[in-house]
mmCIF file of C-alpha atoms in Angstrom:
data_model
loop_
_atom_site.group_PDB
_atom_site.id
_atom_site.type_symbol
_atom_site.label_atom_id
_atom_site.label_comp_id
_atom_site.label_asym_id
_atom_site.label_seq_id
_atom_site.Cartn_x
_atom_site.Cartn_y
_atom_site.Cartn_z
ATOM 1 C CA MET A 1 -65.885 -13.322 54.533
ATOM 2 C CA ILE A 2 -64.697 -10.122 53.479
ATOM 3 C CA TYR A 3 -66.760 -8.093 55.834
ATOM 4 C CA MET A 4 -67.604 -4.580 53.905
ATOM 5 C CA ASP A 5 -69.850 -3.601 56.942
ATOM 6 C CA ASN A 6 -67.566 -0.990 58.650
ATOM 7 C CA ALA A 7 -70.066 1.912 58.853
ATOM 8 C CA ALA A 8 -71.881 -0.503 60.909
ATOM 9 C CA THR A 9 -69.132 -2.104 63.431
ATOM 10 C CA THR A 10 -65.998 -2.525 63.016
ATOM 11 C CA MET A 11 -65.630 -6.544 62.844
ATOM 12 C CA ARG A 12 -61.104 -6.822 62.375
ATOM 13 C CA LYS A 13 -59.478 -5.263 65.909
ATOM 14 C CA PRO A 14 -56.766 -5.170 66.652
ATOM 15 C CA GLU A 15 -55.023 -8.026 68.368
ATOM 16 C CA THR A 16 -53.909 -5.855 71.825
ATOM 17 C CA VAL A 17 -57.790 -5.310 71.942
ATOM 18 C CA ILE A 18 -58.640 -8.536 72.028
ATOM 19 C CA GLN A 19 -55.832 -9.375 74.283
ATOM 20 C CA ALA A 20 -56.908 -6.039 76.668
ATOM 21 C CA VAL A 21 -60.318 -7.462 76.791
ATOM 22 C CA ALA A 22 -59.243 -10.917 78.018
ATOM 23 C CA ALA A 23 -57.187 -10.175 80.186
ATOM 24 C CA ALA A 24 -59.831 -7.792 82.130
ATOM 25 C CA LEU A 25 -62.318 -10.325 82.131
ATOM 26 C CA GLY A 26 -60.026 -12.550 83.826
ATOM 27 C CA SER A 27 -58.508 -9.525 86.543
ATOM 28 C CA MET A 28 -60.726 -6.933 86.936
ATOM 29 C CA GLY A 29 -62.576 -5.565 89.428
ATOM 30 C CA ASN A 30 -65.364 -2.876 90.465
ATOM 31 C CA ALA A 31 -63.767 0.810 89.693
ATOM 32 C CA GLY A 32 -64.328 2.676 92.630
ATOM 33 C CA ARG A 33 -66.269 -0.161 94.769
ATOM 34 C CA GLY A 34 -62.968 -0.308 97.010
ATOM 35 C CA ALA A 35 -59.366 -0.100 97.488
ATOM 36 C CA HIS A 36 -58.275 -3.681 97.061
ATOM 37 C CA GLY A 37 -55.895 -4.539 94.265
ATOM 38 C CA ALA A 38 -58.514 -5.851 91.289
ATOM 39 C CA SER A 39 -60.524 -2.073 92.220
ATOM 40 C CA LEU A 40 -58.221 -0.603 92.028
ATOM 41 C CA SER A 41 -56.458 -1.764 88.569
ATOM 42 C CA ALA A 42 -59.746 -1.160 87.306
ATOM 43 C CA SER A 43 -60.098 2.634 88.498
ATOM 44 C CA ARG A 44 -56.589 3.386 86.635
ATOM 45 C CA THR A 45 -57.511 1.884 83.418
ATOM 46 C CA ILE A 46 -60.698 3.920 83.389
ATOM 47 C CA TYR A 47 -58.775 6.617 84.299
ATOM 48 C CA GLU A 48 -55.908 6.578 81.702
ATOM 49 C CA THR A 49 -59.074 6.067 79.065
ATOM 50 C CA ARG A 50 -60.297 9.356 80.143
ATOM 51 C CA GLU A 51 -56.659 10.773 79.310
ATOM 52 C CA LEU A 52 -56.120 8.933 76.602
ATOM 53 C CA LEU A 53 -59.451 10.740 75.298
ATOM 54 C CA CYS A 54 -59.148 14.291 76.492
ATOM 55 C CA ARG A 55 -55.594 13.706 74.321
ATOM 56 C CA PHE A 56 -57.471 12.434 71.329
ATOM 57 C CA PHE A 57 -59.973 14.926 71.268
ATOM 58 C CA GLY A 58 -57.892 18.058 72.099
ATOM 59 C CA GLY A 59 -59.962 18.524 75.424
ATOM 60 C CA VAL A 60 -58.277 19.522 78.180
ATOM 61 C CA ASN A 61 -60.157 18.376 81.984
ATOM 62 C CA PRO A 62 -60.165 14.345 81.213
ATOM 63 C CA ARG A 63 -63.009 14.546 84.308
ATOM 64 C CA GLN A 64 -64.927 15.956 80.888
ATOM 65 C CA VAL A 65 -64.612 12.596 79.591
ATOM 66 C CA VAL A 66 -67.528 10.714 80.125
ATOM 67 C CA PHE A 67 -68.447 7.222 79.179
ATOM 68 C CA THR A 68 -71.211 5.581 77.546
ATOM 69 C CA SER A 69 -72.146 2.296 76.452
ATOM 70 C CA ASN A 70 -72.724 4.421 72.851
ATOM 71 C CA SER A 71 -73.447 6.971 70.790
ATOM 72 C CA THR A 72 -76.941 7.213 70.615
ATOM 73 C CA GLU A 73 -77.111 6.082 75.020
ATOM 74 C CA SER A 74 -74.282 10.075 73.966
ATOM 75 C CA LEU A 75 -76.249 12.272 72.234
ATOM 76 C CA ASN A 76 -79.746 11.389 74.025
ATOM 77 C CA ILE A 77 -78.034 13.112 77.538
ATOM 78 C CA ALA A 78 -76.329 15.889 75.605
ATOM 79 C CA ILE A 79 -79.669 16.560 73.788
ATOM 80 C CA LYS A 80 -82.372 15.882 77.033
ATOM 81 C CA GLY A 81 -79.821 16.994 79.296
ATOM 82 C CA LEU A 82 -79.396 20.964 77.688
ATOM 83 C CA LEU A 83 -82.532 21.331 75.833
ATOM 84 C CA GLU A 84 -85.951 22.477 77.791
ATOM 85 C CA PRO A 85 -89.582 23.582 76.010
ATOM 86 C CA GLY A 86 -89.348 26.972 74.420
ATOM 87 C CA ASP A 87 -85.711 26.522 73.117
ATOM 88 C CA HIS A 88 -85.440 25.790 69.596
ATOM 89 C CA VAL A 89 -82.945 23.443 67.821
ATOM 90 C CA ILE A 90 -81.200 22.982 64.535
ATOM 91 C CA THR A 91 -80.011 20.030 62.949
ATOM 92 C CA THR A 92 -80.011 18.200 59.505
ATOM 93 C CA MET A 93 -81.310 16.190 57.344
ATOM 94 C CA MET A 94 -78.654 13.864 57.102
ATOM 95 C CA GLU A 95 -79.017 12.797 61.228
ATOM 96 C CA HIS A 96 -79.481 9.196 62.239
ATOM 97 C CA ASN A 97 -82.413 8.412 64.537
ATOM 98 C CA SER A 98 -79.737 9.018 67.703
ATOM 99 C CA VAL A 99 -80.520 11.853 67.212
ATOM 100 C CA LEU A 100 -83.466 12.750 65.065
ATOM 101 C CA ARG A 101 -85.678 10.561 68.000
ATOM 102 C CA PRO A 102 -84.382 12.356 71.071
ATOM 103 C CA LEU A 103 -85.308 15.770 69.044
ATOM 104 C CA TYR A 104 -88.683 14.411 68.203
ATOM 105 C CA GLU A 105 -89.244 13.279 71.308
ATOM 106 C CA LEU A 106 -88.510 16.739 72.859
ATOM 107 C CA CYS A 107 -91.174 18.267 70.063
ATOM 108 C CA GLY A 108 -93.974 16.638 72.080
ATOM 109 C CA LYS A 109 -92.138 18.232 75.316
ATOM 110 C CA GLY A 110 -92.531 22.136 73.597
ATOM 111 C CA VAL A 111 -89.040 22.035 71.625
ATOM 112 C CA GLU A 112 -89.333 24.068 68.872
ATOM 113 C CA LEU A 113 -86.823 22.244 65.801
ATOM 114 C CA SER A 114 -85.898 23.190 62.436
ATOM 115 C CA ILE A 115 -84.210 20.738 60.120
ATOM 116 C CA VAL A 116 -81.818 22.028 56.946
ATOM 117 C CA LYS A 117 -82.436 20.148 54.261
ATOM 118 C CA CYS A 118 -79.783 18.727 52.069
ATOM 119 C CA ASP A 119 -79.115 18.955 47.380
ATOM 120 C CA LYS A 120 -79.803 15.904 45.944
ATOM 121 C CA ASN A 121 -76.089 14.917 46.721
ATOM 122 C CA GLY A 122 -76.981 14.613 50.344
ATOM 123 C CA VAL A 123 -74.716 17.970 51.411
ATOM 124 C CA LEU A 124 -75.794 20.586 53.701
ATOM 125 C CA ASP A 125 -75.426 24.773 52.526
ATOM 126 C CA LEU A 126 -74.358 25.972 56.091
ATOM 127 C CA ALA A 127 -75.609 29.256 54.804
ATOM 128 C CA ASP A 128 -79.109 27.453 55.255
ATOM 129 C CA LEU A 129 -78.038 26.268 58.628
ATOM 130 C CA GLU A 130 -77.085 29.660 59.800
ATOM 131 C CA SER A 131 -80.253 31.437 58.396
ATOM 132 C CA ALA A 132 -82.274 28.790 60.803
ATOM 133 C CA VAL A 133 -80.994 30.576 63.615
ATOM 134 C CA ASN A 134 -83.536 32.985 65.792
ATOM 135 C CA SER A 135 -83.926 34.391 68.534
ATOM 136 C CA LYS A 136 -85.117 31.366 70.499
ATOM 137 C CA THR A 137 -82.171 29.582 69.032
ATOM 138 C CA LYS A 138 -80.290 27.154 71.804
ATOM 139 C CA ALA A 139 -78.213 24.858 69.449
ATOM 140 C CA ILE A 140 -76.872 23.273 66.876
ATOM 141 C CA VAL A 141 -77.267 18.902 67.088
ATOM 142 C CA CYS A 142 -75.379 17.297 64.081
ATOM 143 C CA THR A 143 -73.395 14.406 61.896
ATOM 144 C CA ASN A 144 -69.595 15.321 61.104
ATOM 145 C CA GLY A 145 -69.905 12.435 58.687
ATOM 146 C CA SER A 146 -72.973 11.042 57.099
ATOM 147 C CA ASN A 147 -73.366 6.930 57.680
ATOM 148 C CA LEU A 148 -75.368 7.161 54.619
ATOM 149 C CA THR A 149 -73.628 8.468 52.057
ATOM 150 C CA GLY A 150 -70.153 9.628 53.871
ATOM 151 C CA ASN A 151 -70.574 12.923 52.963
ATOM 152 C CA TYR A 152 -67.734 14.564 55.480
ATOM 153 C CA VAL A 153 -69.225 17.150 57.202
ATOM 154 C CA ASP A 154 -66.658 21.046 58.082
ATOM 155 C CA ILE A 155 -67.839 21.061 61.715
ATOM 156 C CA LYS A 156 -65.412 23.564 62.371
ATOM 157 C CA LYS A 157 -67.491 25.939 60.028
ATOM 158 C CA ILE A 158 -70.687 25.000 62.170
ATOM 159 C CA GLY A 159 -68.655 25.445 65.123
ATOM 160 C CA ARG A 160 -68.114 28.946 63.858
ATOM 161 C CA ILE A 161 -71.514 29.732 63.186
ATOM 162 C CA ALA A 162 -72.453 28.551 66.439
ATOM 163 C CA LYS A 163 -70.003 30.434 68.284
ATOM 164 C CA LYS A 164 -70.916 34.271 66.213
ATOM 165 C CA HIS A 165 -74.775 33.516 67.518
ATOM 166 C CA GLY A 166 -73.634 32.009 70.993
ATOM 167 C CA LEU A 167 -75.206 28.940 70.572
ATOM 168 C CA LEU A 168 -74.593 24.789 72.200
ATOM 169 C CA PHE A 169 -72.857 22.829 69.396
ATOM 170 C CA ILE A 170 -73.535 18.706 69.924
ATOM 171 C CA VAL A 171 -71.180 16.551 67.274
ATOM 172 C CA ASP A 172 -72.376 13.033 65.970
ATOM 173 C CA ALA A 173 -68.741 11.589 65.913
ATOM 174 C CA SER A 174 -69.989 8.522 65.322
ATOM 175 C CA GLN A 175 -68.225 8.093 61.675
ATOM 176 C CA THR A 176 -65.626 9.866 62.074
ATOM 177 C CA ALA A 177 -63.907 9.326 65.893
ATOM 178 C CA GLY A 178 -60.638 7.669 64.972
ATOM 179 C CA VAL A 179 -61.004 8.415 61.545
ATOM 180 C CA PHE A 180 -60.632 12.382 61.677
ATOM 181 C CA PRO A 181 -58.714 14.227 62.976
ATOM 182 C CA ILE A 182 -61.062 16.086 65.833
ATOM 183 C CA ASP A 183 -60.198 18.857 67.835
ATOM 184 C CA VAL A 184 -62.932 20.185 70.631
ATOM 185 C CA GLN A 185 -61.860 23.131 71.281
ATOM 186 C CA GLU A 186 -60.813 24.400 67.558
ATOM 187 C CA MET A 187 -63.938 23.600 66.565
ATOM 188 C CA GLN A 188 -65.671 25.329 68.864
ATOM 189 C CA ILE A 189 -67.599 21.673 70.074
ATOM 190 C CA ASP A 190 -69.553 21.978 73.903
ATOM 191 C CA VAL A 191 -70.503 18.293 73.454
ATOM 192 C CA LEU A 192 -68.851 15.311 70.979
ATOM 193 C CA CYS A 193 -70.983 12.816 70.626
ATOM 194 C CA PHE A 194 -68.687 9.869 69.812
ATOM 195 C CA THR A 195 -68.519 5.520 69.964
ATOM 196 C CA GLY A 196 -66.197 2.944 70.448
ATOM 197 C CA HIS A 197 -67.114 0.230 68.464
ATOM 198 C CA LYS A 198 -67.213 1.906 65.052
ATOM 199 C CA SER A 199 -63.649 3.505 63.787
ATOM 200 C CA LEU A 200 -62.046 3.839 67.297
ATOM 201 C CA LEU A 201 -61.741 -0.128 66.698
ATOM 202 C CA GLY A 202 -62.623 -0.947 69.828
ATOM 203 C CA PRO A 203 -65.261 -3.404 71.363
ATOM 204 C CA GLN A 204 -69.032 -2.904 71.312
ATOM 205 C CA GLY A 205 -70.641 -1.445 74.083
ATOM 206 C CA THR A 206 -68.228 1.272 74.801
ATOM 207 C CA GLY A 207 -68.562 4.972 73.811
ATOM 208 C CA GLY A 208 -68.773 8.288 75.274
ATOM 209 C CA MET A 209 -69.143 12.176 74.898
ATOM 210 C CA TYR A 210 -66.396 14.849 75.977
ATOM 211 C CA VAL A 211 -68.433 17.769 77.643
ATOM 212 C CA ARG A 212 -67.129 21.793 78.165
ATOM 213 C CA GLU A 213 -66.000 22.768 81.123
ATOM 214 C CA GLY A 214 -68.400 24.691 82.338
ATOM 215 C CA LEU A 215 -71.220 23.139 80.947
ATOM 216 C CA GLU A 216 -73.387 21.414 82.733
ATOM 217 C CA VAL A 217 -75.473 18.376 81.584
ATOM 218 C CA ARG A 218 -78.981 17.092 83.651
ATOM 219 C CA PRO A 219 -77.374 13.145 83.766
ATOM 220 C CA LEU A 220 -80.168 10.771 82.145
ATOM 221 C CA LYS A 221 -80.077 8.195 85.047
ATOM 222 C CA SER A 222 -79.031 8.804 88.832
ATOM 223 C CA GLY A 223 -77.952 5.989 90.499
ATOM 224 C CA GLY A 224 -74.684 4.005 92.540
ATOM 225 C CA SER A 225 -71.560 6.020 92.197
ATOM 226 C CA GLY A 226 -69.400 4.836 94.246
ATOM 227 C CA VAL A 227 -69.435 8.031 96.531
ATOM 228 C CA GLN A 228 -71.714 10.399 98.321
ATOM 229 C CA THR A 229 -73.953 7.194 99.568
ATOM 230 C CA TYR A 230 -76.118 9.019 101.399
ATOM 231 C CA SER A 231 -77.130 11.848 99.501
ATOM 232 C CA LYS A 232 -80.450 11.518 98.423
ATOM 233 C CA SER A 233 -78.960 13.134 95.068
ATOM 234 C CA HIS A 234 -77.308 11.952 92.390
ATOM 235 C CA PRO A 235 -73.005 13.432 93.187
ATOM 236 C CA SER A 236 -72.658 16.373 90.677
ATOM 237 C CA ASP A 237 -68.566 16.586 89.935
ATOM 238 C CA MET A 238 -67.831 15.054 86.474
ATOM 239 C CA PRO A 239 -67.513 12.482 85.243
ATOM 240 C CA THR A 240 -69.261 11.148 87.947
ATOM 241 C CA ALA A 241 -72.204 13.001 87.355
ATOM 242 C CA LEU A 242 -72.920 11.630 84.123
ATOM 243 C CA GLU A 243 -72.049 7.847 84.721
ATOM 244 C CA ALA A 244 -74.882 6.125 87.385
ATOM 245 C CA GLY A 245 -74.144 2.510 87.430
ATOM 246 C CA THR A 246 -71.053 0.326 87.035
ATOM 247 C CA LEU A 247 -68.559 1.340 83.539
ATOM 248 C CA ASN A 248 -68.281 -1.238 81.386
ATOM 249 C CA GLY A 249 -64.664 -2.164 82.142
ATOM 250 C CA HIS A 250 -63.795 -4.763 81.055
ATOM 251 C CA GLY A 251 -65.039 -2.699 77.223
ATOM 252 C CA ILE A 252 -62.881 0.245 78.339
ATOM 253 C CA ALA A 253 -59.455 -1.927 78.520
ATOM 254 C CA GLY A 254 -60.089 -2.529 74.791
ATOM 255 C CA LEU A 255 -60.733 0.899 74.027
ATOM 256 C CA HIS A 256 -57.794 1.448 75.229
ATOM 257 C CA ALA A 257 -55.740 -0.372 73.993
ATOM 258 C CA ALA A 258 -57.335 0.482 70.394
ATOM 259 C CA LEU A 259 -56.664 4.346 71.615
ATOM 260 C CA GLU A 260 -52.815 3.453 71.955
ATOM 261 C CA TYR A 261 -53.385 1.330 68.464
ATOM 262 C CA LEU A 262 -54.259 4.308 66.973
ATOM 263 C CA ASN A 263 -51.368 6.712 68.690
ATOM 264 C CA LYS A 264 -49.560 4.429 67.090
ATOM 265 C CA GLU A 265 -50.284 3.747 63.853
ATOM 266 C CA GLY A 266 -51.839 7.473 62.651
ATOM 267 C CA ILE A 267 -55.043 8.174 62.242
ATOM 268 C CA ASP A 268 -53.809 10.348 59.079
ATOM 269 C CA LYS A 269 -52.356 6.876 57.595
ATOM 270 C CA ILE A 270 -54.952 4.708 58.440
ATOM 271 C CA ARG A 271 -57.326 7.580 56.785
ATOM 272 C CA ALA A 272 -55.589 7.434 54.031
ATOM 273 C CA ARG A 273 -55.791 3.679 53.508
ATOM 274 C CA GLU A 274 -59.434 3.570 53.523
ATOM 275 C CA GLN A 275 -59.843 6.543 51.529
ATOM 276 C CA GLU A 276 -57.769 4.630 48.661
ATOM 277 C CA LEU A 277 -59.343 2.093 49.364
ATOM 278 C CA MET A 278 -62.926 4.180 49.259
ATOM 279 C CA ARG A 279 -61.886 5.472 45.868
ATOM 280 C CA ARG A 280 -60.573 2.222 44.016
ATOM 281 C CA PHE A 281 -64.099 0.484 44.216
ATOM 282 C CA TYR A 282 -65.638 3.800 43.484
ATOM 283 C CA GLU A 283 -64.022 4.326 40.013
ATOM 284 C CA GLY A 284 -64.463 0.534 38.975
ATOM 285 C CA ILE A 285 -68.096 0.844 39.603
ATOM 286 C CA LYS A 286 -69.472 4.361 38.846
ATOM 287 C CA GLU A 287 -69.326 4.015 34.980
ATOM 288 C CA ILE A 288 -71.149 0.055 35.163
ATOM 289 C CA PRO A 289 -74.837 0.307 33.077
ATOM 290 C CA GLY A 290 -77.296 0.463 35.828
ATOM 291 C CA VAL A 291 -75.119 1.209 39.262
ATOM 292 C CA LYS A 292 -76.415 4.749 40.583
ATOM 293 C CA ILE A 293 -73.604 5.869 43.724
ATOM 294 C CA TYR A 294 -75.784 8.508 46.088
ATOM 295 C CA GLY A 295 -73.126 10.936 47.729
ATOM 296 C CA ASP A 296 -70.723 13.620 46.654
ATOM 297 C CA PHE A 297 -67.495 12.608 45.518
ATOM 298 C CA SER A 298 -66.050 15.728 44.694
ATOM 299 C CA SER A 299 -64.252 16.683 47.443
ATOM 300 C CA GLY A 300 -61.283 14.265 49.251
ATOM 301 C CA GLU A 301 -62.388 14.172 52.752
ATOM 302 C CA ARG A 302 -65.165 11.935 52.754
ATOM 303 C CA CYS A 303 -66.124 8.869 54.941
ATOM 304 C CA PRO A 304 -64.859 5.653 53.627
ATOM 305 C CA ILE A 305 -68.160 4.379 52.427
ATOM 306 C CA VAL A 306 -70.317 3.914 48.836
ATOM 307 C CA ALA A 307 -73.668 4.053 48.507
ATOM 308 C CA LEU A 308 -75.236 2.651 45.636
ATOM 309 C CA ASN A 309 -78.095 0.930 43.785
ATOM 310 C CA ILE A 310 -78.266 -1.248 41.402
ATOM 311 C CA GLY A 311 -81.925 0.048 38.539
ATOM 312 C CA ASP A 312 -84.887 -1.056 40.627
ATOM 313 C CA TYR A 313 -83.406 -3.911 42.358
ATOM 314 C CA ASP A 314 -84.486 -4.051 46.467
ATOM 315 C CA SER A 315 -81.386 -3.154 47.721
ATOM 316 C CA SER A 316 -81.319 -5.855 50.356
ATOM 317 C CA GLU A 317 -81.862 -8.526 47.578
ATOM 318 C CA VAL A 318 -78.184 -6.824 46.556
ATOM 319 C CA SER A 319 -77.126 -7.371 49.623
ATOM 320 C CA ASP A 320 -78.006 -11.050 49.428
ATOM 321 C CA ALA A 321 -76.950 -11.210 46.595
ATOM 322 C CA LEU A 322 -73.206 -9.834 47.149
ATOM 323 C CA LEU A 323 -73.952 -12.483 50.986
ATOM 324 C CA THR A 324 -74.534 -15.517 48.686
ATOM 325 C CA GLU A 325 -72.610 -15.557 46.050
ATOM 326 C CA TYR A 326 -69.952 -14.138 46.808
ATOM 327 C CA ASP A 327 -69.805 -14.188 50.747
ATOM 328 C CA ILE A 328 -69.431 -10.055 50.976
ATOM 329 C CA SER A 329 -71.784 -8.421 53.682
ATOM 330 C CA THR A 330 -72.906 -5.132 53.002
ATOM 331 C CA ARG A 331 -75.762 -3.135 54.861
ATOM 332 C CA PRO A 332 -78.579 -2.021 52.673
ATOM 333 C CA GLY A 333 -81.810 -0.623 53.172
ATOM 334 C CA ALA A 334 -82.253 2.813 55.246
ATOM 335 C CA HIS A 335 -79.260 2.920 58.014
ATOM 336 C CA CYS A 336 -81.697 4.493 60.677
ATOM 337 C CA ALA A 337 -81.375 7.669 58.343
ATOM 338 C CA PRO A 338 -84.713 8.557 57.382
ATOM 339 C CA LEU A 339 -84.456 12.058 56.031
ATOM 340 C CA MET A 340 -81.564 11.039 54.112
ATOM 341 C CA HIS A 341 -83.638 8.517 51.985
ATOM 342 C CA GLU A 342 -85.988 10.902 51.567
ATOM 343 C CA ALA A 343 -83.368 13.735 50.026
ATOM 344 C CA LEU A 344 -81.956 10.854 47.770
ATOM 345 C CA GLY A 345 -84.884 9.157 47.016
ATOM 346 C CA THR A 346 -84.017 6.400 47.779
ATOM 347 C CA VAL A 347 -87.156 5.673 51.031
ATOM 348 C CA GLU A 348 -88.441 2.768 49.126
ATOM 349 C CA GLN A 349 -85.292 0.543 47.207
ATOM 350 C CA GLY A 350 -83.139 1.812 50.253
ATOM 351 C CA ALA A 351 -79.259 1.350 49.376
ATOM 352 C CA VAL A 352 -76.692 -0.783 49.206
ATOM 353 C CA ARG A 353 -73.533 0.304 51.307
ATOM 354 C CA PHE A 354 -70.689 -0.549 51.187
ATOM 355 C CA SER A 355 -67.953 0.977 54.248
ATOM 356 C CA PHE A 356 -64.545 0.362 54.574
ATOM 357 C CA SER A 357 -61.599 -0.713 56.900
ATOM 358 C CA HIS A 358 -58.088 -0.594 56.320
ATOM 359 C CA TYR A 359 -57.868 -3.719 57.610
ATOM 360 C CA ASN A 360 -59.565 -4.374 53.534
ATOM 361 C CA THR A 361 -57.530 -5.917 50.627
ATOM 362 C CA GLU A 362 -56.873 -4.369 47.165
ATOM 363 C CA GLU A 363 -58.304 -8.309 45.716
ATOM 364 C CA GLU A 364 -61.198 -7.727 48.156
ATOM 365 C CA ILE A 365 -62.189 -4.311 46.843
ATOM 366 C CA ASP A 366 -61.861 -5.484 42.903
ATOM 367 C CA THR A 367 -64.036 -8.527 43.761
ATOM 368 C CA ALA A 368 -66.351 -6.450 44.729
ATOM 369 C CA ILE A 369 -66.119 -4.882 41.894
ATOM 370 C CA ARG A 370 -66.385 -7.932 39.994
ATOM 371 C CA ALA A 371 -70.152 -8.713 41.951
ATOM 372 C CA ILE A 372 -71.596 -5.522 41.117
ATOM 373 C CA ARG A 373 -70.745 -5.697 37.374
ATOM 374 C CA GLU A 374 -71.936 -9.119 37.066
ATOM 375 C CA LEU A 375 -75.198 -8.496 39.094
ATOM 376 C CA SER A 376 -75.440 -5.512 36.900
ATOM 377 C CA ALA A 377 -74.992 -7.161 33.887
ATOM 378 C CA GLU A 378 -77.953 -9.622 34.901
ATOM 379 C CA GLU A 379 -80.294 -6.810 35.423
ATOM 380 C CA GLN A 380 -79.651 -5.439 31.836
#
């Protein structure tokens, strides 16, 4: 199988990640729940992974790194833990449902929401974003990169806008963590939400958030913590405040190995390779009759994603043909990005998304180009 659905999850992981998870499954106890070797080993692995993530994202204090199961949980914690009835929040049409649905839920509880529009290429105008700020605005919630078009968002500029107006800045780094450099201090990010199973190359069921020191976020969950057992309230110290229950220590061990791999290989090298493959595919299909490509390709900085349609062919049918006839795995449909499809005019048809990994090869790219050319010819 030629796997080109890496924006959903990176299927191919470094061998060291697989080995780390297997070793943890056979040796790891419950972190913070005992003084025996198996428990202490888990605690060390988890804390060392906090340190790696803190450095990776330019943070200051590893205790501000909180582990969750994925970006969706991180975003729910941040959005529901910081916004109150009467607050105004700004987001964009580029967002995934993991941002939109928690915000819609809060709208029913008295939070006001402004959604900044994108143009036909899915590009955000930062002037429109800043003009949406009013006296009640408390936060900006924004993705760092579109999971549909691959358009990169300059969150450093948005961070400056947030800082200028005294707003909280919550960033969804699902598509960029592990491939684009992120510095929470330089980019003025108050809460960074990320998942482990995409470009961070870790296992599914891992993720987290970095919370600026001094910012208090209401917990989404309360329960076991391994400390302060006789208190009726959940502990308020970070990171325990936002980590009720047993962590996915086995997955975090894999994430630890993945971060070491990324640091060794270098994300700049990985990004350059993935963008090279993405450009090869784009250049190979952009002139094919009947093929429509979505997103802004005028910029060199973009996620390694190409979304397309062939004529009026339903995106699911194209994706099925790619799989059955060419053994190429892609993602059709709406991609949990409903407003982005409204901006692109693809609500009914959806789109076929190709998303690339540095593990893909030129031969695989050329096979995908040939597949699109042949499927397009069948529609003429």
